[in-house]
Structure formats: C-alpha cells, structure tokens
Coordinates of C-alpha atoms in Angstrom, one line a residue:
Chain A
X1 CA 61.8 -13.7 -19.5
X2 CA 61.0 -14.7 -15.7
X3 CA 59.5 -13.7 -13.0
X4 CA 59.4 -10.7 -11.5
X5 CA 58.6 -9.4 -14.3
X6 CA 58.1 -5.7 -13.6
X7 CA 61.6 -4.3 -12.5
X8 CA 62.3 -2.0 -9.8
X9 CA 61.8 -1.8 -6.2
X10 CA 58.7 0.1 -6.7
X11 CA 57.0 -2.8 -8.7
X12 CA 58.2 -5.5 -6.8
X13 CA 56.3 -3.5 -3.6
X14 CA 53.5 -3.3 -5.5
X15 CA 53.1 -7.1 -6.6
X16 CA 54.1 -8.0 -3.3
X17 CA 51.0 -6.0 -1.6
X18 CA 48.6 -7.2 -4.0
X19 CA 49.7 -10.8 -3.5
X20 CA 49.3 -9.8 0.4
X21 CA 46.2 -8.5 -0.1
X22 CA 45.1 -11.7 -2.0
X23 CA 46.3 -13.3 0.6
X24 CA 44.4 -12.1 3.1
X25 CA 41.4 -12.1 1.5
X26 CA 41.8 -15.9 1.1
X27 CA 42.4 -16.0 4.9
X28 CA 39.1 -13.4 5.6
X29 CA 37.0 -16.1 3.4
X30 CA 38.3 -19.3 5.0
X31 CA 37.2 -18.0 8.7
X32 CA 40.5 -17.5 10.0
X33 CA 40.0 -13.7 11.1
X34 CA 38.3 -15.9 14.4
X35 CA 40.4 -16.7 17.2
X36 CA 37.7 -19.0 17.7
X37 CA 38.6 -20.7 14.4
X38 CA 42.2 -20.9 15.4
X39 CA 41.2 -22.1 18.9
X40 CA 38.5 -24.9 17.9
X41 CA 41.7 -26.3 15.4
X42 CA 43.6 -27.7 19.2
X43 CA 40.4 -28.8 19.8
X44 CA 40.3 -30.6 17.2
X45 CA 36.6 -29.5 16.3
X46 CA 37.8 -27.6 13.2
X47 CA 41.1 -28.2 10.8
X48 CA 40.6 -25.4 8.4
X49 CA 43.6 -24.0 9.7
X50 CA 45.7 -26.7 8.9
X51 CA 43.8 -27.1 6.0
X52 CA 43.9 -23.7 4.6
X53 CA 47.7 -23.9 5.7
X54 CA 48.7 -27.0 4.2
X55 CA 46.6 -26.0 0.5
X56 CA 48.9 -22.7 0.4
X57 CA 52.1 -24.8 0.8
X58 CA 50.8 -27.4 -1.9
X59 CA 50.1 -25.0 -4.4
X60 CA 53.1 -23.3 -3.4
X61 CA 55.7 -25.5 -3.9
X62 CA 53.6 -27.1 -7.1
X63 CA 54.1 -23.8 -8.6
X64 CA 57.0 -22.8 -8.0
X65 CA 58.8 -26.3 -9.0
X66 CA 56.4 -26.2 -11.8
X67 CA 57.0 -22.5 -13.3
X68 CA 60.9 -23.0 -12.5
X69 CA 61.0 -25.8 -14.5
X70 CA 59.4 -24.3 -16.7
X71 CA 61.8 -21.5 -17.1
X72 CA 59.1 -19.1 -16.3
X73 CA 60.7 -18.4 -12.4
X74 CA 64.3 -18.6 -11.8
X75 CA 65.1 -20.1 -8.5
X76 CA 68.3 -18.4 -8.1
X77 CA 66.3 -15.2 -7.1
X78 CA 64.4 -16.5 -4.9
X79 CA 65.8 -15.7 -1.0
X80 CA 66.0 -18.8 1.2
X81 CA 66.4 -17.5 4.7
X82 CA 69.5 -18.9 6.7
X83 CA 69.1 -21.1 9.7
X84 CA 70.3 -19.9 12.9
X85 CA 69.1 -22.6 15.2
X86 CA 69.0 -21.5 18.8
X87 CA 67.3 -17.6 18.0
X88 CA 64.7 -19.4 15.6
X89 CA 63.8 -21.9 18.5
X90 CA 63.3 -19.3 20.9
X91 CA 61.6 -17.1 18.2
X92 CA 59.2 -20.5 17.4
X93 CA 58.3 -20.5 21.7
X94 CA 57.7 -17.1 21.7
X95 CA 55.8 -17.1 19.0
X96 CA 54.0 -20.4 20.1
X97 CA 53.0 -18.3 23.7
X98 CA 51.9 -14.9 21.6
X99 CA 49.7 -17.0 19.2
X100 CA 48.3 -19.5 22.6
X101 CA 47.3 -15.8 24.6
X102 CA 46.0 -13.9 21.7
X103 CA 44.3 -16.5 19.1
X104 CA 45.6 -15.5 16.2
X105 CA 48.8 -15.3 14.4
X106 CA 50.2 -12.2 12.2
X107 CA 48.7 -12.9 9.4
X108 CA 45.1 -14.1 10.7
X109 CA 45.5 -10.6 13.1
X110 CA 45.8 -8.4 10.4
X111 CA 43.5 -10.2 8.4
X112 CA 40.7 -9.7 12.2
X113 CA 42.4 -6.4 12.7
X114 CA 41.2 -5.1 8.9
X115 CA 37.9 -6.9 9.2
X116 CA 37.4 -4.8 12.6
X117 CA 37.6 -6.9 15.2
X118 CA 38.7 -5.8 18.5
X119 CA 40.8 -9.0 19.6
X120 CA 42.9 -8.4 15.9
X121 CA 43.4 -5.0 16.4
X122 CA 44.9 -5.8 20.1
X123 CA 47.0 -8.4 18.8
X124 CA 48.8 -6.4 15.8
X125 CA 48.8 -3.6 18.1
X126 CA 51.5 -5.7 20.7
X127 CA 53.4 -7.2 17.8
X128 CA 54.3 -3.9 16.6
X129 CA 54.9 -2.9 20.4
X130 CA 57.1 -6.4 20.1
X131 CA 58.9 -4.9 16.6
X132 CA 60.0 -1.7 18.3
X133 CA 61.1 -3.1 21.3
X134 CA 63.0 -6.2 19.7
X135 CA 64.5 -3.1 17.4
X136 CA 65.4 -0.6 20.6
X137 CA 66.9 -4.0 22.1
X138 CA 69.1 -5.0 19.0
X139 CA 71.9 -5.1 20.8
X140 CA 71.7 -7.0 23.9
X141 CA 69.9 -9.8 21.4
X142 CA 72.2 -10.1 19.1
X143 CA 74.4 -12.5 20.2
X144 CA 71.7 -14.4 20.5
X145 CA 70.4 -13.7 17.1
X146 CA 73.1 -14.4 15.0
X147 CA 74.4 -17.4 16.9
X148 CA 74.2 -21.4 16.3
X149 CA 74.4 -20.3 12.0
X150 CA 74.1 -23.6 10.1
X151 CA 73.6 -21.3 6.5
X152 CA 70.7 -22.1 4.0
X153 CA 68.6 -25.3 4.6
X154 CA 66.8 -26.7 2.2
X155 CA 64.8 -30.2 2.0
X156 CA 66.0 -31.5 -1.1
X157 CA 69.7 -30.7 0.0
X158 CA 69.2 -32.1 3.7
X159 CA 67.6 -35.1 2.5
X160 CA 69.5 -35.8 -0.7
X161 CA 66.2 -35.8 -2.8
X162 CA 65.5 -34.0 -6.0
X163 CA 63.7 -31.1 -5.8
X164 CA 60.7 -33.2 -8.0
X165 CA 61.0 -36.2 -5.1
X166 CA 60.5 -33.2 -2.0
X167 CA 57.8 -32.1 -3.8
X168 CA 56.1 -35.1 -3.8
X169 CA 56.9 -35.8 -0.5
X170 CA 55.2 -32.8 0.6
X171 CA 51.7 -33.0 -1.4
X172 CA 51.8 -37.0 -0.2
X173 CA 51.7 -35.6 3.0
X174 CA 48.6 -32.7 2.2
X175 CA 46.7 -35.3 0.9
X176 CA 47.0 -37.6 4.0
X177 CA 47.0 -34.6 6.3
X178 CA 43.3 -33.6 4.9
X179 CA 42.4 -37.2 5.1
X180 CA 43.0 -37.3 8.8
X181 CA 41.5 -33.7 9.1
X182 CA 38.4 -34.9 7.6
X183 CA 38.0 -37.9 10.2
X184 CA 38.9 -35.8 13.3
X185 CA 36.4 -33.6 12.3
X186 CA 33.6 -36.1 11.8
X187 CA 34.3 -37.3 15.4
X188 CA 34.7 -34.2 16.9
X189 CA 30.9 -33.6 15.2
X190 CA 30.2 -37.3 16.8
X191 CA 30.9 -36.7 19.4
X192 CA 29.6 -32.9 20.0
Chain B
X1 CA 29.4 -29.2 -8.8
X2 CA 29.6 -29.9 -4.7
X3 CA 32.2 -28.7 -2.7
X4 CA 33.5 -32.6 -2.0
X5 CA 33.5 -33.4 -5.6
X6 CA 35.5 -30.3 -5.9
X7 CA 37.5 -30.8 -3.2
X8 CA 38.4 -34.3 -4.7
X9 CA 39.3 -33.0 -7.9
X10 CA 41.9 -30.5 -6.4
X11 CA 43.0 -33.3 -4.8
X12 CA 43.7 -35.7 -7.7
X13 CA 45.4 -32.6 -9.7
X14 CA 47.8 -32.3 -7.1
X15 CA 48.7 -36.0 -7.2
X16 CA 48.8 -35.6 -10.5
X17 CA 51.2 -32.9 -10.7
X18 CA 53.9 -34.4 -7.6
X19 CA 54.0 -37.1 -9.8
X20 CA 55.0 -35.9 -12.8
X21 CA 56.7 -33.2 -10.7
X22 CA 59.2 -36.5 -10.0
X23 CA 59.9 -37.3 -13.3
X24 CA 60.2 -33.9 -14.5
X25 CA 64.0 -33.3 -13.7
X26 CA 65.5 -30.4 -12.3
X27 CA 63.9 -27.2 -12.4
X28 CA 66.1 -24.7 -14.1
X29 CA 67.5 -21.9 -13.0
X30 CA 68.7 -23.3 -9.5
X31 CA 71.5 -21.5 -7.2
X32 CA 74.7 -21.9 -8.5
X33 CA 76.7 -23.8 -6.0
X34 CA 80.6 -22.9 -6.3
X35 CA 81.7 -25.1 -4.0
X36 CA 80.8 -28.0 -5.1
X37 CA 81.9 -26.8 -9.0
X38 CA 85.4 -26.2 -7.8
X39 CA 85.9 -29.5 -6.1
X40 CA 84.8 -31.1 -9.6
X41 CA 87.5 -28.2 -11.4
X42 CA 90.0 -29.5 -8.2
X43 CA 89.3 -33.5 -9.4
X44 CA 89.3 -32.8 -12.4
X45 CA 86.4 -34.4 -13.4
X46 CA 85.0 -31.6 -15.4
X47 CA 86.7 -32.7 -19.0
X48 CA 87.7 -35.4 -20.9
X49 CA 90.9 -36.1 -23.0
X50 CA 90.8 -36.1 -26.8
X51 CA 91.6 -39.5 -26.9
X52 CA 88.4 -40.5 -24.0
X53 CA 86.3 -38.4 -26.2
X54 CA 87.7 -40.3 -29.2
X55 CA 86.8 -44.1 -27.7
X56 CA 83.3 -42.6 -27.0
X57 CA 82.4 -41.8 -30.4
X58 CA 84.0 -44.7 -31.9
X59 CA 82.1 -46.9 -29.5
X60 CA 78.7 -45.1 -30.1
X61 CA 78.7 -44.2 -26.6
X62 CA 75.0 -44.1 -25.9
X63 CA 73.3 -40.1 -25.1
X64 CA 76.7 -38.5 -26.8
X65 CA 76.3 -35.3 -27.7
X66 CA 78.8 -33.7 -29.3
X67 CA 79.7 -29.7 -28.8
X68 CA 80.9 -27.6 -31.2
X69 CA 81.1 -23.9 -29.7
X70 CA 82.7 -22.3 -32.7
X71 CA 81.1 -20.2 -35.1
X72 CA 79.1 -21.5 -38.0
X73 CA 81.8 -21.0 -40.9
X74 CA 84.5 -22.7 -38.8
X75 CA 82.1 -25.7 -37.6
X76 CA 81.6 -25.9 -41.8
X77 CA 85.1 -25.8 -42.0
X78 CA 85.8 -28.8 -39.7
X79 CA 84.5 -30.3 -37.1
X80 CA 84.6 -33.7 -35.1
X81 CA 82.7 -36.6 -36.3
X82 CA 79.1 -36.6 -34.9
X83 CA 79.4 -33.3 -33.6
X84 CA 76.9 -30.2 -33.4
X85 CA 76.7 -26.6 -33.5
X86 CA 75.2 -24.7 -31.0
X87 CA 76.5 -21.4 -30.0
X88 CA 77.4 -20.1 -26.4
X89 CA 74.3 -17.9 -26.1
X90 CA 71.6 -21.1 -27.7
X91 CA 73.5 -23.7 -25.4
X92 CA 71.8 -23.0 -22.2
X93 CA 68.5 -23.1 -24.1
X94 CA 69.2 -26.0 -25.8
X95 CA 67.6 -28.7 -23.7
X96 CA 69.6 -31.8 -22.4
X97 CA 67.8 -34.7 -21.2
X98 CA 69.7 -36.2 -17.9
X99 CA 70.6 -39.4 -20.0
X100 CA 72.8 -37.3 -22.6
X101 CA 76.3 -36.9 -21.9
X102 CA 77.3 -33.8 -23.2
X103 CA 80.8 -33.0 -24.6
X104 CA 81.8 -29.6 -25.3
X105 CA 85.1 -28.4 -27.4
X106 CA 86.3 -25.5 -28.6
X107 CA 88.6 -24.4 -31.0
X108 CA 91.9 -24.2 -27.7
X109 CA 89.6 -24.5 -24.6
X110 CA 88.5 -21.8 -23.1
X111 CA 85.2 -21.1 -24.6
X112 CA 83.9 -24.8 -24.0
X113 CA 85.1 -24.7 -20.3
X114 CA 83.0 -21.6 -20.2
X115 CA 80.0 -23.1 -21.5
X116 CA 81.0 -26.1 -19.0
X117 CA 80.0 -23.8 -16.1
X118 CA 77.4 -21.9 -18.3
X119 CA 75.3 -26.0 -18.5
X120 CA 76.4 -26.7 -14.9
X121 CA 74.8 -23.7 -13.4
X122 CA 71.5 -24.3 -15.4
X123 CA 71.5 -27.9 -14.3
X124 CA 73.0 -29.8 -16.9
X125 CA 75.0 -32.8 -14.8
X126 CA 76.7 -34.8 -17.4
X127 CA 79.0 -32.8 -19.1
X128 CA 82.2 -32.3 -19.9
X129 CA 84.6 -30.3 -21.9
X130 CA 87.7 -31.2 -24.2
X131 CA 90.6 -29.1 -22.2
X132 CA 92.8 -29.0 -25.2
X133 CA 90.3 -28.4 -27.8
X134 CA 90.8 -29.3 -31.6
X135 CA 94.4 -28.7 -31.0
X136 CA 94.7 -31.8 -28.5
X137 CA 92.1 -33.6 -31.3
X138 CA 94.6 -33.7 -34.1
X139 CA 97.7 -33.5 -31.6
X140 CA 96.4 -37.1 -29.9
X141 CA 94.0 -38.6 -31.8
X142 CA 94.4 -37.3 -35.5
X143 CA 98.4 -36.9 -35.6
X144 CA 99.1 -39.6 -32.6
X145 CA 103.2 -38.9 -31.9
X146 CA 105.5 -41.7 -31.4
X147 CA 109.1 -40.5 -30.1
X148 CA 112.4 -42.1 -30.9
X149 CA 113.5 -44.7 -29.4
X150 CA 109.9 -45.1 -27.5
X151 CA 109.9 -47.1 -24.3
X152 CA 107.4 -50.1 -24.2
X153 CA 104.6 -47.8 -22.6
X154 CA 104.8 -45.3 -25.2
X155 CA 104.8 -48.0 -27.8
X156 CA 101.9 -49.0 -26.6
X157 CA 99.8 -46.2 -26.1
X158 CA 100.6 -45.3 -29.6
X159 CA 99.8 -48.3 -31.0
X160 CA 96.5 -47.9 -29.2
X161 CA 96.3 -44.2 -30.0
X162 CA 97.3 -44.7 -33.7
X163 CA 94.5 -47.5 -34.5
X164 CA 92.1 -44.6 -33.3
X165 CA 93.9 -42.7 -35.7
X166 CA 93.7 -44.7 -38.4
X167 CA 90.0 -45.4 -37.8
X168 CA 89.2 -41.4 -38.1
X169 CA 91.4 -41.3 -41.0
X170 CA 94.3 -39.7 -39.2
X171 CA 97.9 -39.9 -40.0
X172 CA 100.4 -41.4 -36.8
X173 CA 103.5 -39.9 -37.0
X174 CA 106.7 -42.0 -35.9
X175 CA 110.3 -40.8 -34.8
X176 CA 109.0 -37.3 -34.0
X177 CA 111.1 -35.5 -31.6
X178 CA 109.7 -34.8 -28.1
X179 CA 107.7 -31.1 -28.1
X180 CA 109.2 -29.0 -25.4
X181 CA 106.9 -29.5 -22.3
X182 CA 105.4 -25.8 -22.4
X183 CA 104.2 -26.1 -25.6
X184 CA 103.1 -29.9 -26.1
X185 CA 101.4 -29.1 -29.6
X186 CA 104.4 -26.9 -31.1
X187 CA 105.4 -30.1 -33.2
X188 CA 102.1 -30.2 -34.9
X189 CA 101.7 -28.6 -38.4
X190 CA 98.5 -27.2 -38.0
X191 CA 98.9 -25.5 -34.8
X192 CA 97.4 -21.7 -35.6
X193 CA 99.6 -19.3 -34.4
X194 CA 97.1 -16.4 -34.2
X195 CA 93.6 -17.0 -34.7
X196 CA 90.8 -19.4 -35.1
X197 CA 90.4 -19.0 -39.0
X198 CA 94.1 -19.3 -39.5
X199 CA 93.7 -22.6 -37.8
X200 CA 90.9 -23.9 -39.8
X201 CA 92.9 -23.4 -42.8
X202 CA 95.5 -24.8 -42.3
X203 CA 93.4 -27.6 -40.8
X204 CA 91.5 -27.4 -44.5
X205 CA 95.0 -27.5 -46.5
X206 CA 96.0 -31.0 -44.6
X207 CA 92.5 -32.3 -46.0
X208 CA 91.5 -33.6 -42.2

C-alpha cells in the first residue's frame, strides 16, 4: 500500500491539517512567529530562518526519495506545480515587498497571528484582503497568470541528474549552508 | 546530550543518507512519461528479435534475465533456455537491479509488450520485449527457413541463423517455400491456430 493511506477527500483534509498544524508548531518553537526573528536573519544577527528553512527541505526531500524508493510513497501522486515564468516572478516581487513591510511570511503570520500577536494578525488579515481581491480581479490577471508556461520543472530533469544525485546535491548544500550560518552568526555576536 | 552534539549528529545522518540516497537507484513509482515511451515504441528500441535474443543467451550475455509471462503449466511445458517465470501482476514487484537487462516474451506478443510498459513506468530502464514471441523463437531461431534458390544474403543469414539452431537443438529447414508476407509464420508446423495451450502441444509433440 502507499501513501495516502486513508482515502477520501475528507481524510486527505484531515492529514493535511494535522501536518499544518505540526508545522506550525515547529515554526511557534523555532522563534519564527517574531518579525524580529525574520528581520535580525537580513541582518545577519540570526539564521534560524534559513536554518529552520533549509532542515524542512533536507528532511523533505530525504524522505520523500527515501519512502518512494521504498515503495512506501508513490511519486506519481504527488502534484508538481507548472512553471509559468513571468506571473511567478512577479508573484516572487510581490511577495518579496509584502514579507520586507510586514515581517513575516504566510506561514510565520499565521503561526504570530495564532500565538496572538498583533503584527500576525495584521498581516494574514491583508493577505486574505490580497486573496479576494486577486479572486474579484481574475480576469484582468489572467493573461498575465497563465502566460510564459514552460510545464513541470523539476531538478533532476533540468539538470539531467538522478533523482538520488539532486538529492545529494541539496543536503551538500544544507550542510554548507548551516556551516556558514553558524560563522555569520558568531561574528554578528563579535561584533555586537 | 548538548544541543551541538545533537546538532552534529543530524548532520552526519543526513550525509549519510544523500549518499546512499545516490547509489540507491531510482525511486519507484515515478510519473510515467509518454513521450519519451513512444519515441522508444517510434525507434523501435523497445524489443529485440528472436535471433538478438538468441546471440545473448548463447553468449552468456552478462545481467540477462529472461521473461516468461505465461502461465505456470505452459512455462512447464516449454520455455526458452535460461528463462523465468514471473507473472504480469509479480513482475512489477520483482526487483531489477539497473545492471540486468531484462527480456520479456510471451507466448505471440502482446502480453510481454504490456509488461514492457508495465517495468518502464515503474523504472525498469533496460528492457525489452520479444515482438514475435515463441512463434518468432521457433520460426527464426528453432526452425531457421532457407528458401529456394536463396540469394547469397539469405544463404548467409541462414547459415548464421541455422548454427544457432543447431546449438539450441533446433531443426533448419531448407527449400521451404516463401510464407506469404501477412502471415510470415503460416509455414511453421507448430503455429497454434487458436489458443496458447494448443500451441504448447503441438510445441510438446515436436519434442522442442
């Protein structure tokens, strides 16, 4: 059998909100409900952001090449998103500017937003005001939205690696990513 | 246990894992791409002749694995030297390792061309199918034809043809008329002309 392994809609829902839940609380514990946390990490005074980040995608992409190969997850049900290159630029800048003025992101907001803080609540509060007016506006964006497709991208496909070889790639770069976190830090410290 | 011991640790299993994550293959399961199937269909790299299949197993070809699809009693029955039986439903969960070149046949075709696509969308790279099954076996390399009055090429690719023959204790057949081209195998005495059992019998009667 593989995953999911409850069937239905209904169950899917469910695992999926209990792994968002999870989620969250991992974010609540590692600080990031602080748009003081998130700001210090351009600072360079404090990585757990990247840190925290980078783990997720490590442990991700160990377990899902892992349990695949396996046989416990089958890949094929798995929904990699298509590129469209010129909307997902503009939707990286905007969401560049909404993170820069409000501190946090949507996952960190929710996570300040639950935890009671003002700032959170503020920010989720403007990117559901954002979803309902990016819905009501649908159709004058949607020739942007759906233009430039280049279909699904994937690393080991773009770079001709195996999927084992990506992998590899990408905890070789964790590793040396929390390397240079921890020296920044120790400077930053230094010099503080 | 501190945190930077711990820390260190989590480290090392990562390594530890993206390394053998590298020599780990293929994870199964992956998205079946079409495409790229039906340009190895269009190229017709997909399957091998009888007679390719034959030079394989007579020179030990290294990782050969051979592929019966039929059922048990008819793999009993007859099968090709060195071959297996696995079934269509325990092929996928066989197991290849990516060294093993993997041959499937059927009793005509179509059921190892199925599990062709069934092994190429769980990852399996290296394999192939016999096209014209046990029929194109004991048509080209069991029963090897030569026409009258052959021309120098088809002298030679039965002389070629019948020493596999005679090597897998086949019989080469000389002066046989030329089968009609829709039905290449209609010359052949053990072609089944309804059903896989019928075929194995007669098969069994000629003591191949």
């Amino acid at each position: 059998m593989t995953f999911p392994l409850l069937p239905g809609d209904a169950a899917s829902l469910a695992v999926a909100l209990a792994i968002g839940a999870a989620f969250g609380w991992c974010l609540e514990r590692a600080g990031l409900g602080s748009a003081r946390k998130l700001a210090a990490q351009f600072y360079g005074r404090d990585l757990t952001v990247l840190k925290v980040m980078f783990s997720a995608i490590v442990t991700a992409a160990l377990g899902v090449f892992w349990l695949s190969r396996l046989g416990v997850l089958d890949l094929a049900r798995v929904y990699v998103p298509e590129t469209h290159v010129l909307p997902q630029a503009v939707g990286g800048a905007v969401f560049g500017v909404g993170m820069v003025m409000g501190g946090l992101c949507p996952g960190t907001s929710c996570v300040a937003a639950a935890a009671g803080r003002r700032d959170g609540l503020a920010v989720v509060a403007g990117m559901l005001a954002g979803v309902l007016v990016f819905a009501e506006a649908f159709p004058l964006v949607q020739p942007l939205y759906e233009s430039t497709p280049a279909g699904v991208l994937t690393f080991p496909d773009l770079l001709h690696l195996g999927y084992g070889a990506t992998v590899a790639l990408v905890v070789a770069m964790a590793l040396g990513a929390f390397a240079a976190a921890e020296r920044i830090e120790a400077r930053a410290r230094g010099w503080g | 246990m501190s945190a930077r011991v711990a820390h260190r640790l989590l480290a090392g299993a990562a390594a530890v894992l993206a390394l053998l994550a590298v020599a780990a293959g293929e994870p199964r399961n992956r998205s079946v791409d079409v495409d790229r199937l039906a340009r190895i269909v269009e190229n017709e790299e997909d399957h091998v002749t009888a007679l390719e299949l034959a030079g394989w197993i007579r020179e030990r070809k290294p990782g050969l694995r051979v592929i019966d699809v039929r059922g048990a009693d008819d793999f009993a029955a007859y099968h090709l030297p060195r071959a297996e039986n696995l079934s269509l439903t325990a092929l996928t969960r066989a197991g290849f390792r990516p060294d093993e070149t993997v041959v499937l046949y059927s009793e005509g075709g179509t059921h190892a061309a199925q599990g062709w696509f069934f092994l190429r969308a769980s990852g399996v790279e290296r394999v192939y199918f016999l096209r014209g099954g046990l029929y194109e076996w004991l048509a080209e390399v069991m029963n090897p034809a030569l026409p009258a009055n052959p021309t120098a090429r088809q002298q030679a690719a039965f002389d070629s043809a019948a020493a596999l023959a005679r090597y897998f204790g086949g019989v080469p057949r000389t002066g046989v008329s030329a089968p009609p081209a829709d039905d290449p195998y209609a010359a052949l005495p053990s072609r089944a002309p309804s059903g896989e059992a019928a075929a194995v019998r007669r098969i069994r009667q000629r003591g191949c």
